[in-house]
Amino acid sequence: MTIRLAGIRSGGVGMARKGMETVRRRQLIQATLQVIHDQGLQATTLGRVGQQAGISPGLVAHYFGDKRHLLASTYLSLVRSLEQEYRAARAGTAAGLPRVRAIIDANFAASQSDAVTVSCWLSFWAQVNHVPSIARIQRVVTRRLESNLTHALAAFLPRVEAVRLAEGLGVMIDGLWLRASLRTGGLDVAAARALAHRYLDSELHALTGGPHVQTA
């Protein structure tokens, strides 16, 4: 009886530790995002992340190993946030054109437009051609955007046209998001989103000859 209870307590402690580790890793990633926003990617160190989080650099290293793994995990956190927007878009809309529009909106959602998120996306994008691990993650991001768009478009377009339009729309979304995020004037997030919808409408009109209701 005592052994059984000890096992239960041990399992409970193990689960609690695992849960605490997950919480701590999440806190450290949030601290990393803030340090990148405040000081830039190159100036981000385990020491500065630890200082931001209120813990020692050694504890940061305990959870992530080194700066490279910390940054890769941080970039993945941005990707997962975007994927959550995609899942919400798929769950909350009908298949076909409404879902295409929802995917566009997901890329310009508030969670993708706040100052910290924007500066961190831009910082990581600047490393794509230099850091293989970041490049691999970015290729996944691009493929998933095009895959989501293709699947939604293929509900009402021939597959070959859906693939072509998904590629063009993906490039348009990335470019418009980048232009709006740089905040150099002339284009804000709402205007960028509206332009993406207009591009979609223009392409669909060229393909089908029919009007499409615009939302933005």
Short mmCIF file of C-alpha atoms in Angstrom, two decimals:
data_model
loop_
_atom_site.label_atom_id
_atom_site.label_comp_id
_atom_site.label_asym_id
_atom_site.label_seq_id
_atom_site.Cartn_x
_atom_site.Cartn_y
_atom_site.Cartn_z
CA MET A 1 0.00 0.00 0.00
CA THR A 2 2.78 2.40 0.88
CA ILE A 3 4.65 1.57 -2.34
CA ARG A 4 1.55 2.23 -4.39
CA LEU A 5 0.97 5.62 -2.79
CA ALA A 6 4.62 6.52 -3.28
CA GLY A 7 4.27 5.68 -6.94
CA ILE A 8 1.26 7.92 -7.23
CA ARG A 9 3.06 10.73 -5.48
CA SER A 10 6.09 10.25 -7.70
CA GLY A 11 3.96 10.34 -10.82
CA GLY A 12 2.19 13.43 -9.58
CA VAL A 13 5.48 15.15 -8.89
CA GLY A 14 6.75 14.15 -12.32
CA MET A 15 3.67 15.56 -14.02
CA ALA A 16 3.94 18.74 -11.97
CA ARG A 17 7.58 19.14 -12.94
CA LYS A 18 6.76 18.59 -16.59
CA GLY A 19 3.99 21.16 -16.39
CA MET A 20 6.30 23.63 -14.67
CA GLU A 21 8.94 23.04 -17.33
CA THR A 22 6.41 23.83 -20.05
CA VAL A 23 5.38 27.01 -18.26
CA ARG A 24 9.00 28.04 -17.70
CA ARG A 25 9.93 27.44 -21.34
CA ARG A 26 6.95 29.52 -22.43
CA GLN A 27 8.00 32.33 -20.09
CA LEU A 28 11.55 32.25 -21.43
CA ILE A 29 10.33 32.38 -25.01
CA GLN A 30 8.21 35.42 -24.15
CA ALA A 31 11.27 36.99 -22.55
CA THR A 32 13.29 36.23 -25.69
CA LEU A 33 10.67 37.88 -27.89
CA GLN A 34 10.83 40.99 -25.73
CA VAL A 35 14.65 41.10 -25.82
CA ILE A 36 14.65 40.72 -29.61
CA HIS A 37 12.12 43.54 -29.85
CA ASP A 38 14.07 45.81 -27.49
CA GLN A 39 17.66 45.07 -28.54
CA GLY A 40 17.62 43.13 -31.80
CA LEU A 41 18.40 39.53 -32.67
CA GLN A 42 22.18 39.84 -32.68
CA ALA A 43 22.20 41.42 -29.21
CA THR A 44 19.97 38.70 -27.77
CA THR A 45 21.96 36.50 -25.38
CA LEU A 46 21.15 33.91 -22.74
CA GLY A 47 22.21 36.46 -20.15
CA ARG A 48 19.85 39.16 -21.40
CA VAL A 49 16.99 36.70 -21.71
CA GLY A 50 17.66 35.52 -18.17
CA GLN A 51 17.72 39.10 -16.94
CA GLN A 52 14.42 39.82 -18.71
CA ALA A 53 12.88 36.70 -17.15
CA GLY A 54 14.44 37.26 -13.74
CA ILE A 55 16.49 34.05 -13.71
CA SER A 56 20.12 33.06 -14.22
CA PRO A 57 21.63 32.46 -17.69
CA GLY A 58 22.44 28.94 -16.50
CA LEU A 59 18.75 28.16 -16.08
CA VAL A 60 18.04 29.46 -19.59
CA ALA A 61 20.77 27.13 -20.85
CA HIS A 62 19.23 24.28 -18.84
CA TYR A 63 15.98 24.59 -20.80
CA PHE A 64 17.33 25.44 -24.27
CA GLY A 65 20.98 24.47 -24.36
CA ASP A 66 22.38 27.40 -26.29
CA LYS A 67 21.36 30.56 -28.12
CA ARG A 68 20.79 28.75 -31.42
CA HIS A 69 18.24 26.38 -29.92
CA LEU A 70 16.61 29.18 -27.93
CA LEU A 71 16.13 31.27 -31.07
CA ALA A 72 14.82 28.32 -33.07
CA SER A 73 12.28 27.58 -30.33
CA THR A 74 11.30 31.24 -30.23
CA TYR A 75 10.77 31.34 -33.98
CA LEU A 76 8.66 28.18 -33.74
CA SER A 77 6.50 29.95 -31.16
CA LEU A 78 5.72 32.65 -33.72
CA VAL A 79 4.87 29.98 -36.28
CA ARG A 80 2.55 28.21 -33.85
CA SER A 81 0.75 31.47 -33.11
CA LEU A 82 0.12 31.90 -36.83
CA GLU A 83 -1.02 28.29 -37.12
CA GLN A 84 -3.54 28.91 -34.35
CA GLU A 85 -4.98 31.72 -36.46
CA TYR A 86 -5.20 29.32 -39.42
CA ARG A 87 -6.99 26.70 -37.32
CA ALA A 88 -9.48 29.28 -36.11
CA ALA A 89 -10.03 30.40 -39.69
CA ARG A 90 -10.76 26.86 -40.84
CA ALA A 91 -13.01 26.06 -37.89
CA GLY A 92 -15.10 29.20 -38.06
CA THR A 93 -15.87 29.43 -41.77
CA ALA A 94 -17.46 27.40 -44.54
CA ALA A 95 -15.31 25.69 -47.13
CA GLY A 96 -14.45 27.48 -50.35
CA LEU A 97 -14.18 31.22 -50.84
CA PRO A 98 -15.13 32.18 -47.25
CA ARG A 99 -12.24 30.07 -46.01
CA VAL A 100 -9.80 31.69 -48.44
CA ARG A 101 -10.83 35.08 -47.12
CA ALA A 102 -10.49 33.87 -43.54
CA ILE A 103 -6.93 32.69 -44.24
CA ILE A 104 -6.09 36.14 -45.61
CA ASP A 105 -7.54 37.75 -42.50
CA ALA A 106 -5.60 35.36 -40.25
CA ASN A 107 -2.31 36.67 -41.62
CA PHE A 108 -3.29 40.23 -40.72
CA ALA A 109 -4.86 39.37 -37.35
CA ALA A 110 -4.07 41.41 -34.25
CA SER A 111 -1.87 38.60 -32.93
CA GLN A 112 0.32 38.99 -36.02
CA SER A 113 0.41 42.78 -35.99
CA ASP A 114 1.48 43.85 -32.50
CA ALA A 115 4.84 45.60 -32.20
CA VAL A 116 6.76 42.76 -30.51
CA THR A 117 5.52 40.08 -32.91
CA VAL A 118 6.23 42.23 -35.96
CA SER A 119 9.78 43.13 -34.96
CA CYS A 120 10.55 39.49 -34.15
CA TRP A 121 9.17 38.18 -37.46
CA LEU A 122 11.24 40.77 -39.30
CA SER A 123 14.36 39.88 -37.31
CA PHE A 124 14.00 36.20 -38.10
CA TRP A 125 13.21 36.80 -41.77
CA ALA A 126 16.49 38.70 -42.05
CA GLN A 127 18.30 35.51 -40.96
CA VAL A 128 16.64 33.10 -43.41
CA ASN A 129 19.51 33.24 -45.92
CA HIS A 130 22.16 32.88 -43.21
CA VAL A 131 20.86 30.41 -40.61
CA PRO A 132 19.84 26.96 -41.93
CA SER A 133 17.57 26.14 -38.98
CA ILE A 134 15.62 29.38 -39.50
CA ALA A 135 15.47 28.72 -43.25
CA ARG A 136 13.97 25.27 -42.65
CA ILE A 137 11.27 26.69 -40.42
CA GLN A 138 10.48 29.43 -42.93
CA ARG A 139 10.10 26.89 -45.73
CA VAL A 140 7.51 25.11 -43.61
CA VAL A 141 5.69 28.41 -43.01
CA THR A 142 5.56 29.14 -46.74
CA ARG A 143 4.42 25.63 -47.64
CA ARG A 144 1.66 25.66 -45.05
CA LEU A 145 0.30 29.00 -46.19
CA GLU A 146 0.22 27.81 -49.80
CA SER A 147 -1.23 24.45 -48.75
CA ASN A 148 -4.03 26.08 -46.75
CA LEU A 149 -4.85 28.41 -49.62
CA THR A 150 -4.68 25.64 -52.23
CA HIS A 151 -7.02 23.40 -50.25
CA ALA A 152 -9.56 26.20 -49.83
CA LEU A 153 -9.33 27.34 -53.46
CA ALA A 154 -9.56 23.79 -54.83
CA ALA A 155 -13.08 23.58 -53.43
CA PHE A 156 -14.27 25.75 -56.32
CA LEU A 157 -11.38 25.95 -58.82
CA PRO A 158 -9.54 23.33 -60.89
CA ARG A 159 -6.51 22.04 -58.99
CA VAL A 160 -3.94 23.59 -61.33
CA GLU A 161 -5.57 27.01 -61.03
CA ALA A 162 -5.91 26.65 -57.27
CA VAL A 163 -2.17 25.94 -56.94
CA ARG A 164 -1.22 28.87 -59.17
CA LEU A 165 -3.49 31.31 -57.38
CA ALA A 166 -2.36 30.07 -53.95
CA GLU A 167 1.27 30.77 -54.88
CA GLY A 168 0.47 34.28 -56.08
CA LEU A 169 -1.77 35.06 -53.14
CA GLY A 170 0.84 33.76 -50.69
CA VAL A 171 3.47 36.07 -52.16
CA MET A 172 1.01 38.97 -52.08
CA ILE A 173 0.12 38.33 -48.43
CA ASP A 174 3.78 38.19 -47.37
CA GLY A 175 4.68 41.31 -49.33
CA LEU A 176 1.73 43.34 -48.09
CA TRP A 177 2.29 42.23 -44.49
CA LEU A 178 5.93 43.25 -44.79
CA ARG A 179 5.11 46.66 -46.28
CA ALA A 180 2.51 47.38 -43.59
CA SER A 181 4.75 46.09 -40.80
CA LEU A 182 7.66 48.34 -41.71
CA ARG A 183 5.43 51.28 -40.78
CA THR A 184 7.11 53.61 -43.25
CA GLY A 185 3.79 55.24 -44.07
CA GLY A 186 1.23 54.86 -46.81
CA LEU A 187 -0.04 51.39 -45.90
CA ASP A 188 -1.39 50.07 -42.61
CA VAL A 189 -2.51 46.55 -41.72
CA ALA A 190 -6.16 47.18 -42.62
CA ALA A 191 -5.22 48.61 -46.01
CA ALA A 192 -2.83 45.72 -46.65
CA ARG A 193 -5.55 43.19 -45.85
CA ALA A 194 -7.97 44.97 -48.17
CA LEU A 195 -5.42 44.91 -51.00
CA ALA A 196 -4.95 41.16 -50.54
CA HIS A 197 -8.71 40.66 -50.87
CA ARG A 198 -8.79 42.85 -53.97
CA TYR A 199 -5.98 40.80 -55.53
CA LEU A 200 -8.00 37.65 -54.85
CA ASP A 201 -11.13 39.19 -56.40
CA SER A 202 -9.21 40.34 -59.46
CA GLU A 203 -7.67 36.93 -60.04
CA LEU A 204 -10.97 35.12 -59.53
CA HIS A 205 -12.70 37.48 -61.94
CA ALA A 206 -10.03 36.77 -64.55
CA LEU A 207 -10.44 33.02 -64.05
CA THR A 208 -14.22 32.77 -63.86
CA GLY A 209 -15.52 36.02 -65.32
CA GLY A 210 -17.86 36.46 -62.38
CA PRO A 211 -17.93 38.95 -59.51
CA HIS A 212 -16.96 37.92 -56.02
CA VAL A 213 -18.19 39.61 -52.89
CA GLN A 214 -15.31 41.44 -51.25
CA THR A 215 -14.82 41.50 -47.49
CA ALA A 216 -12.24 43.79 -45.94
#
